[in-house]
Short mmCIF file of C-alpha atoms in Angstrom, two decimals:
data_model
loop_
_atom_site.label_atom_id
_atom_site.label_comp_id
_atom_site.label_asym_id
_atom_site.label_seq_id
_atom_site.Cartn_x
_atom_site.Cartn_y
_atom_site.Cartn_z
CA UNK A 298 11.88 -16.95 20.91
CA UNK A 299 13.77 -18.53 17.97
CA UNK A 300 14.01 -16.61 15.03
CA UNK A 301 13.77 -19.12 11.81
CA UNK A 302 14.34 -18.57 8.53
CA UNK A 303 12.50 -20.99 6.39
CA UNK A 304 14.80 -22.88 3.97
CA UNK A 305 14.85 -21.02 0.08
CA UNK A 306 13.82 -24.48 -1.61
CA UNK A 307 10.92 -25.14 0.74
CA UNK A 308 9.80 -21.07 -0.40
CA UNK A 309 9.97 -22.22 -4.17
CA UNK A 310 8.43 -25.60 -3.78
CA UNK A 311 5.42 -23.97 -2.30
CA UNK A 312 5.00 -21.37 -4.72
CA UNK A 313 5.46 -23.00 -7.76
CA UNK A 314 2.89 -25.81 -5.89
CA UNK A 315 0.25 -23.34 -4.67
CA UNK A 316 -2.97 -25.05 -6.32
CA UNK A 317 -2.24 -27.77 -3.73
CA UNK A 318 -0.64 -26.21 -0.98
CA UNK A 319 -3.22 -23.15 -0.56
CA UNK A 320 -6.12 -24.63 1.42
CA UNK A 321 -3.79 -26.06 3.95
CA UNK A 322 -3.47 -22.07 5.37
CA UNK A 323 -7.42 -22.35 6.00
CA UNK A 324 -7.68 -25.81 6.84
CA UNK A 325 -4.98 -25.98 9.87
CA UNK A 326 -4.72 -24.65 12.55
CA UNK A 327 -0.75 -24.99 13.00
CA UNK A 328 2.01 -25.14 10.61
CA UNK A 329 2.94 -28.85 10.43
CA UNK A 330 1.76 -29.22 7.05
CA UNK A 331 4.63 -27.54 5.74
CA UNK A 332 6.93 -30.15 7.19
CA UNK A 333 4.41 -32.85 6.08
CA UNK A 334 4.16 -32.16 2.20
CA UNK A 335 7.53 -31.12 1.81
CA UNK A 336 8.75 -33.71 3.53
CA UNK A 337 11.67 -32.09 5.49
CA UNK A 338 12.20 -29.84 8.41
CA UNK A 339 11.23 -26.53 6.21
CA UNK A 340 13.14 -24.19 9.03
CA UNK A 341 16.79 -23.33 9.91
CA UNK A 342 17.69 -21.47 13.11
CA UNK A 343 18.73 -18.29 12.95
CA UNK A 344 18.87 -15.97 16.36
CA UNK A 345 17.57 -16.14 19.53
CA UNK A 346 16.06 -13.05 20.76
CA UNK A 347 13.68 -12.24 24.10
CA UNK A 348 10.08 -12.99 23.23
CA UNK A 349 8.09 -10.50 21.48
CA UNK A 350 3.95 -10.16 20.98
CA UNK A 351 2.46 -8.26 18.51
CA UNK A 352 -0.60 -5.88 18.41
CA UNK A 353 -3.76 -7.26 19.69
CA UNK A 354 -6.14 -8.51 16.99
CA UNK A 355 -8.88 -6.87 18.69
CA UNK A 356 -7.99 -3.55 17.52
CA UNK A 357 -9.23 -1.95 14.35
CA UNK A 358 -7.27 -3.15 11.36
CA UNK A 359 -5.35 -0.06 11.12
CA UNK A 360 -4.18 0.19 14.19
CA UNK A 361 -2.92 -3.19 13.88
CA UNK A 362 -0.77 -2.42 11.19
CA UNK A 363 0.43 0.97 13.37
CA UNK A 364 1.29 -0.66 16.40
CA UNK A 365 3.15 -3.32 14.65
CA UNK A 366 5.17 -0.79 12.98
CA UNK A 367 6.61 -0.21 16.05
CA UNK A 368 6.95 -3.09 18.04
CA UNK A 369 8.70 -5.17 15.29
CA UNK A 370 11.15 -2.68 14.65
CA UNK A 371 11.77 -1.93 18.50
CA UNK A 372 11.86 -5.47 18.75
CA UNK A 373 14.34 -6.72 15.02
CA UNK A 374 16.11 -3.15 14.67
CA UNK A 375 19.46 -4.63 17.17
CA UNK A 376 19.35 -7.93 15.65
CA UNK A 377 19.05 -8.29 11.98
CA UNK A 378 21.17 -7.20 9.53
CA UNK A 379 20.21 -4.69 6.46
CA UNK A 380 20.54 -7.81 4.14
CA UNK A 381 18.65 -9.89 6.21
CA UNK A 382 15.65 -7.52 6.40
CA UNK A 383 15.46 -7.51 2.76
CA UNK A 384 15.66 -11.51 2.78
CA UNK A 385 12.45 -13.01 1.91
CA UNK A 386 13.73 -16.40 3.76
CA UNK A 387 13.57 -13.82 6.71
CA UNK A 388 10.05 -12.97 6.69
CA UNK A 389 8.76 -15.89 5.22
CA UNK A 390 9.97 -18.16 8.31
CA UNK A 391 8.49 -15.96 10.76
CA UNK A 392 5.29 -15.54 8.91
CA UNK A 393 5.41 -19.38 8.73
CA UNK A 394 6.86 -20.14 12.56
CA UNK A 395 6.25 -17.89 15.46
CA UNK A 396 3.34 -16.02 14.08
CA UNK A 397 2.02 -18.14 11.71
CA UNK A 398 -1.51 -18.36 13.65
CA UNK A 399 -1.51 -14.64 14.49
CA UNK A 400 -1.31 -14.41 10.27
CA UNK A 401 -4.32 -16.58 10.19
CA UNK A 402 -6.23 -14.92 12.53
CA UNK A 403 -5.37 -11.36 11.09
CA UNK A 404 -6.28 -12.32 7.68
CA UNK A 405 -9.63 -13.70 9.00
CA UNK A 406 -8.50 -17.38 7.57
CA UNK A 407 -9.91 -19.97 10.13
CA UNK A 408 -12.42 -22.01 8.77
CA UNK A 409 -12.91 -20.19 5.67
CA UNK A 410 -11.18 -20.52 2.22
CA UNK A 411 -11.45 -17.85 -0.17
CA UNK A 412 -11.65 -18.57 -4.29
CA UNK A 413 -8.25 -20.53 -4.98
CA UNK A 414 -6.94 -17.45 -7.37
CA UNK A 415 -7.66 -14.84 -4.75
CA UNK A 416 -6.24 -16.99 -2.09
CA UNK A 417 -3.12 -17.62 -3.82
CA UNK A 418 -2.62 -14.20 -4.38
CA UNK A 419 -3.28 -13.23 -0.79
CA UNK A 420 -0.95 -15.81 0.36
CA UNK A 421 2.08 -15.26 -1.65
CA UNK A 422 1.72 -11.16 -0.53
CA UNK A 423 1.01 -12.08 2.99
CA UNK A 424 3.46 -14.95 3.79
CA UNK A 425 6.32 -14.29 1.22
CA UNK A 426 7.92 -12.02 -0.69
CA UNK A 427 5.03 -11.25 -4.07
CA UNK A 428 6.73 -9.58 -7.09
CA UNK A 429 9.80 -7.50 -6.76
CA UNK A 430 11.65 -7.07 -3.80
CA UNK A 431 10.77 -3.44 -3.13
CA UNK A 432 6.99 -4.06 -3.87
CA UNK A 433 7.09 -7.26 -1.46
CA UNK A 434 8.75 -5.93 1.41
CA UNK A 435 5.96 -3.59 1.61
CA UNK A 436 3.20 -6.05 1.18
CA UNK A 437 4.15 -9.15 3.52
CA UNK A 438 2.24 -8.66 6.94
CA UNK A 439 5.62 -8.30 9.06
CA UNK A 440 7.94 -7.13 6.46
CA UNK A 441 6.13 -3.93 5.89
CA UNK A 442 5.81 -3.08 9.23
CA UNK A 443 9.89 -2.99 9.76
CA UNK A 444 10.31 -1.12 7.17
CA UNK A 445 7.83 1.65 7.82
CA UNK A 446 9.15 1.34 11.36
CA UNK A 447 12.96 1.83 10.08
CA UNK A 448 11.71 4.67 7.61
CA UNK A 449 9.82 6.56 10.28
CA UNK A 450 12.29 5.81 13.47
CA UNK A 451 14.93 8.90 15.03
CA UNK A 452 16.73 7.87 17.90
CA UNK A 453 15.99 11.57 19.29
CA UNK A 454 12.11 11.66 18.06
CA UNK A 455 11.00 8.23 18.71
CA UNK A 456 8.02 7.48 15.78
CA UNK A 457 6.95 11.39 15.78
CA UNK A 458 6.75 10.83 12.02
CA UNK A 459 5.01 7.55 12.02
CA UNK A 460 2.55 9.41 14.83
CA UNK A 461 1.87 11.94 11.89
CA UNK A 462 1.10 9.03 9.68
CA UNK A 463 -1.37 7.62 12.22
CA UNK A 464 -3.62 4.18 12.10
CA UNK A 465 -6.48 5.31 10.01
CA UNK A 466 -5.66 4.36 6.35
CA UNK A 467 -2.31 3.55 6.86
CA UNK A 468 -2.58 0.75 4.20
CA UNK A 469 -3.41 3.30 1.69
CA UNK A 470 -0.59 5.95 3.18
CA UNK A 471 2.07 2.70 3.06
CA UNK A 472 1.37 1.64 -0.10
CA UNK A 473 1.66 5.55 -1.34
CA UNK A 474 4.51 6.88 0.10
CA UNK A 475 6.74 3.99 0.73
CA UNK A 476 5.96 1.50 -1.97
CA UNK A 477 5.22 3.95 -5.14
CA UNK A 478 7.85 6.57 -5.00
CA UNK A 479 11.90 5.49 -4.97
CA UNK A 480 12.62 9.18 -3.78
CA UNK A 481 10.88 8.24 -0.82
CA UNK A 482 14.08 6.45 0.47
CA UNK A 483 16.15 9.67 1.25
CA UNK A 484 15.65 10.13 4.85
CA UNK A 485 14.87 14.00 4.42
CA UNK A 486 12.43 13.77 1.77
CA UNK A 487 10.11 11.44 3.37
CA UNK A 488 10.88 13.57 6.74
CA UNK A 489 9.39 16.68 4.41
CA UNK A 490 6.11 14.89 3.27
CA UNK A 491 5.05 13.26 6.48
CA UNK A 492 5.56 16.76 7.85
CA UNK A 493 3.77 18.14 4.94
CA UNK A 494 0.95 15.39 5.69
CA UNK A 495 0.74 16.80 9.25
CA UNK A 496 0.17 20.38 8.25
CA UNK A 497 -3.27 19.28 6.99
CA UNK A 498 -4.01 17.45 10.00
CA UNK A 499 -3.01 20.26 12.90
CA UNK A 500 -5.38 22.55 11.25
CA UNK A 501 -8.22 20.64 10.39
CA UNK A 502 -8.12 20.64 6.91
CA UNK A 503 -10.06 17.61 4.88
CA UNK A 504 -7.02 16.22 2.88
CA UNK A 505 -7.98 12.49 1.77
CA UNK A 506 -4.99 10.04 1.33
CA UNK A 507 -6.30 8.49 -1.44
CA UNK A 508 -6.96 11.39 -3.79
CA UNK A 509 -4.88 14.57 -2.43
CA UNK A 510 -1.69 12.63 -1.10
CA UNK A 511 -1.46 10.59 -4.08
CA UNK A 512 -2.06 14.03 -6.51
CA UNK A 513 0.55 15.59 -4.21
CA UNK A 514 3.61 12.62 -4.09
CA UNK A 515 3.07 12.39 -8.13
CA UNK A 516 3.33 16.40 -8.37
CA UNK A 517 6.35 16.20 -6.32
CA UNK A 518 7.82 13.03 -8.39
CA UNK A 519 7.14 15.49 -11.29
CA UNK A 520 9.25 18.33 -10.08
CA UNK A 521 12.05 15.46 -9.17
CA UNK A 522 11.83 14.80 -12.96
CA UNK A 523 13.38 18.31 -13.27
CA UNK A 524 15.63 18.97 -10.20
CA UNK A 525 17.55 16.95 -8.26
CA UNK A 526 14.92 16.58 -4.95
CA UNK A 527 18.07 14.62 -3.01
CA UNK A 528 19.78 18.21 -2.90
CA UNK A 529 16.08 19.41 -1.20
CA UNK A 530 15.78 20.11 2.63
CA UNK A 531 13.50 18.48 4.73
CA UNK A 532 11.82 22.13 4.99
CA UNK A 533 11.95 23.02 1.33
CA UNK A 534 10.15 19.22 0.46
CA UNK A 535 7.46 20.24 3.55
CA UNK A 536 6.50 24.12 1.82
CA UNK A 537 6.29 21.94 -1.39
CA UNK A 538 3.80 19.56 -0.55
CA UNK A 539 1.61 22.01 1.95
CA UNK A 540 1.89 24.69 -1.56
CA UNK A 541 0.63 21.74 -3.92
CA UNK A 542 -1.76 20.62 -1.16
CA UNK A 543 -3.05 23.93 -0.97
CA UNK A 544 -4.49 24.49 -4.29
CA UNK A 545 -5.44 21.29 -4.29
CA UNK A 546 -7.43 21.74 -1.02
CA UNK A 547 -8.50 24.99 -2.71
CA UNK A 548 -9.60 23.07 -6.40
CA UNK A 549 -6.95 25.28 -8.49
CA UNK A 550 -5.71 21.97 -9.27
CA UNK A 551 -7.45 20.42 -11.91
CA UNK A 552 -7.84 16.49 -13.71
CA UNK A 553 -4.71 15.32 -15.86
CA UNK A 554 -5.10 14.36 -19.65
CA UNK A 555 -4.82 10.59 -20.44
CA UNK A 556 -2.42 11.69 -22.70
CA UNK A 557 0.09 12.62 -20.43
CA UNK A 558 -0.65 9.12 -17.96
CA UNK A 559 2.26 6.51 -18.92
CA UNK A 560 3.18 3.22 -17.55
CA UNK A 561 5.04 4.56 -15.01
CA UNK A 562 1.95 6.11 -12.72
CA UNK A 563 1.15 4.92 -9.34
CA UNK A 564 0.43 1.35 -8.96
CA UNK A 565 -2.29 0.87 -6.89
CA UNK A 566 -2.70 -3.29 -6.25
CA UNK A 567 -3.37 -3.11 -2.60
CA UNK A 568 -4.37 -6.06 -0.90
CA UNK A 569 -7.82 -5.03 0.90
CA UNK A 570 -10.04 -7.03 2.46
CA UNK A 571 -13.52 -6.52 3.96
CA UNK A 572 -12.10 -5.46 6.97
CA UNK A 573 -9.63 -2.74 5.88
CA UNK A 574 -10.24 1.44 6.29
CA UNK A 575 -9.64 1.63 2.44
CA UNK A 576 -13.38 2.28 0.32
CA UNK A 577 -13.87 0.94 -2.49
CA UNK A 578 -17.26 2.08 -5.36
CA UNK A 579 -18.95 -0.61 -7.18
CA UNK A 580 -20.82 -0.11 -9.59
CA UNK A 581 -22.46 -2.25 -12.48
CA UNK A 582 -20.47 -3.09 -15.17
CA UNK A 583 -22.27 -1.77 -18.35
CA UNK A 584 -20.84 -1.00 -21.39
CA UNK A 585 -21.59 3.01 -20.88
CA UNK A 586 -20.74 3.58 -17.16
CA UNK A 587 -17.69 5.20 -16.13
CA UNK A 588 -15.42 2.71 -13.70
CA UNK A 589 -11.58 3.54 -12.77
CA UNK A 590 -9.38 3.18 -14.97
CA UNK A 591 -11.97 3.74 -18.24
CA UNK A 592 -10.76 6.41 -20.84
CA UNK A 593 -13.60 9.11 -20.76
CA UNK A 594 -14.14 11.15 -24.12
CA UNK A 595 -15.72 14.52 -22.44
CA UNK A 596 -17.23 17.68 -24.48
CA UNK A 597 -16.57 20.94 -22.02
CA UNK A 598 -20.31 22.45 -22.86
CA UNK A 599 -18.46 26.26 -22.13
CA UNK A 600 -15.80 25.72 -24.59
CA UNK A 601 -17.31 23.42 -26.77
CA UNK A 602 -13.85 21.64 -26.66
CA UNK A 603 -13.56 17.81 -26.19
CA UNK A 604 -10.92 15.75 -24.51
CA UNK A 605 -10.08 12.16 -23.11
CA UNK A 606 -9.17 12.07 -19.65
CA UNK A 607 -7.88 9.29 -17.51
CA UNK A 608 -10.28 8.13 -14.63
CA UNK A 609 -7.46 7.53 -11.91
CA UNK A 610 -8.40 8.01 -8.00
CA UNK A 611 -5.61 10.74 -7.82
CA UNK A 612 -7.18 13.17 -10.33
CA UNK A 613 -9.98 15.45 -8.16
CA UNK A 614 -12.59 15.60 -11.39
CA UNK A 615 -12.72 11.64 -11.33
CA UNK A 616 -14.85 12.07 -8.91
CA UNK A 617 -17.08 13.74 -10.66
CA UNK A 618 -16.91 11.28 -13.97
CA UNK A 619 -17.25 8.37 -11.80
CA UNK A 620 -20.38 6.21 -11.69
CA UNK A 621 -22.05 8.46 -14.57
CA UNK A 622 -22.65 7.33 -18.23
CA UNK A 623 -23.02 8.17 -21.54
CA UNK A 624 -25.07 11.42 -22.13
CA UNK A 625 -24.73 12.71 -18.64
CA UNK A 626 -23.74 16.41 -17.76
CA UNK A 627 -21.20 17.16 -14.96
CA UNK A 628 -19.48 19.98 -13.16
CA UNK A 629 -16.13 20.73 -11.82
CA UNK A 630 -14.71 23.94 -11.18
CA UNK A 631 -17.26 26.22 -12.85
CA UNK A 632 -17.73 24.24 -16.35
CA UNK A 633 -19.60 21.62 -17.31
CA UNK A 634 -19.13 18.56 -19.16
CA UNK A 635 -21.16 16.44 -21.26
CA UNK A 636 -19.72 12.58 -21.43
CA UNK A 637 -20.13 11.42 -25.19
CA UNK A 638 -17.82 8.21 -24.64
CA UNK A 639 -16.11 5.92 -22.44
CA UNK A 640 -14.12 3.12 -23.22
CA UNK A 641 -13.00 0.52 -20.07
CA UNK A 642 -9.46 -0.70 -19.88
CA UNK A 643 -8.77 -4.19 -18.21
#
């Protein structure tokens, strides 16, 4: 195969002329639209390399996403350059080129088009590079997967720490260890979480990615606020998480006050769709029931003390706030709590 990179003004024309480009990625089945509305060849050669296939699109979508960790950084980690890995010309060309149908099939586009705003959005994180560079690489279909592959690979160990990882909610796990956290970078702290991570797993204890992992990585971005975690060992970063884990496992750990949540807390904008292991509550949208995100004004009936707390998915007692309303009594860790207001943020 011929690795192409696809020419930087052909990636700004379509973006900044996605109302009329975005139903072409339903509507054909190959890619020579892009040649057709832009008018020129939209590709430059960059490398040839022996040909490559990815996962199977029969498998569950999480095991997608695993396997292709690892066969497109077997496959790119000899050829491309650090720079070009972090090139969204890169990525973009062979999202657009070689595995431009395999895209459409994975993302369930064939004969379908979504609403034009959700589309658009889906496209730009899917085929290019969506926001900031860190935030894209970890989005785009392919991108991601090299870069989890890089971040998990040891040419003594193979993927024993993407292995730990595993396929089921791997979006989720990406999106919180790789994406949110910059400390994540140094080799030996991830080395120490994924570890951590595996703790729970060898002895059967319950610890959800999307509540415990996240508490866990922003406890342990917490202590980086006062200590310098790059000095940390591997071993020292594993005892941390599996301690913090622990009393989280154990519900010592309780809910965080909204007052203390700034802009800097996990961003949480992944791309899901209907066919991903990520679970999502709906609930109706009246002016009294508690959603994520909503500000929750809380009398503690033992106490007779009141406080607003932040409904985030990483704080355990969310759980218990969630779906509820107005007037209703709950109870975490012994003491109960009567909900006298709740106001929803956008």
């Amino acid at each position: 195969m011929i690795i192409k990179i696809m020419k930087q003004k052909v990636i700004d024309s379509i973006k900044s002329n996605f109302d009329s480009y975005y139903a072409y990625y339903y509507q054909w089945s190959d890619n020579s639209w892009v040649k057709n509305v832009i008018g020129e060849e939209p590709f430059i050669k960059y490398k040839e390399i022996p040909d490559f296939n990815l996962a199977s699109l029969n498998l569950s979508k999480g095991q997608i996403d695993f396997e292709n960790c690892k066969i497109i950084y077997d496959n790119l980690k000899n050829v491309i350059s650090p720079a070009m890995a972090a090139d969204e010309r890169l990525w973009a060309g062979l999202c657009h080129d070689y595995f431009y149908s395999y895209l459409r099939q994975r993302w369930d586009m064939i004969g379908k088009i979504r609403p034009k705003e959700k589309a658009i959005g889906e496209i730009e994180t899917r085929f290019f590079i969506k926001k900031s560079l860190k935030a894209g690489l970890f989005r785009n279909t392919l991108a991601k997967c090299y870069w989890v592959g890089k971040g998990t690979y040891d040419s003594v160990e193979g993927y024993k720490l993407l292995d730990y990882i595993g396929a089921s909610s791997i979006s989720t796990k990406i999106n919180d260890i790789f994406h949110n956290y910059n400390f994540t970078a140094n080799r030996k702290i991830l080395k120490g979480i994924i570890e951590g991570m595996n703790y729970f797993a060898v002895n059967n204890i319950n610890f959800p990615s999307g509540t415990f992992l996240r508490q866990t990585l922003q406890y342990i971005n917490a202590v980086g606020g006062a200590t310098l975690l790059d000095s940390w060992s591997s071993e020292e970063i594993k005892e941390l998480f599996i301690e913090y884990g622990k009393k989280l496992v154990s519900g010592q750990s309780g809910m965080i006050d909204s007052s203390n949540v700034g802009d800097d807390d996990i961003e949480d904008d992944l791309d899901v769709d209907s066919g991903d292991d990520v679970t999502t509550d709906e609930t109706e949208e009246t002016s009294d029931v508690v959603r994520e995100m909503d500000n929750v004004t809380a009398k503690n009936l033992n106490t007779n003390e009141e406080k607003t707390y932040r409904i985030e998915i990483q704080y355990p007692m969310s759980n218990f706030f969630r779906n509820k309303k107005v007037g209703d009594i709950v109870e975490y860790e012994g003491q109960r709590y009567q909900i006298l207001k709740v106001e929803h943020n956008s």
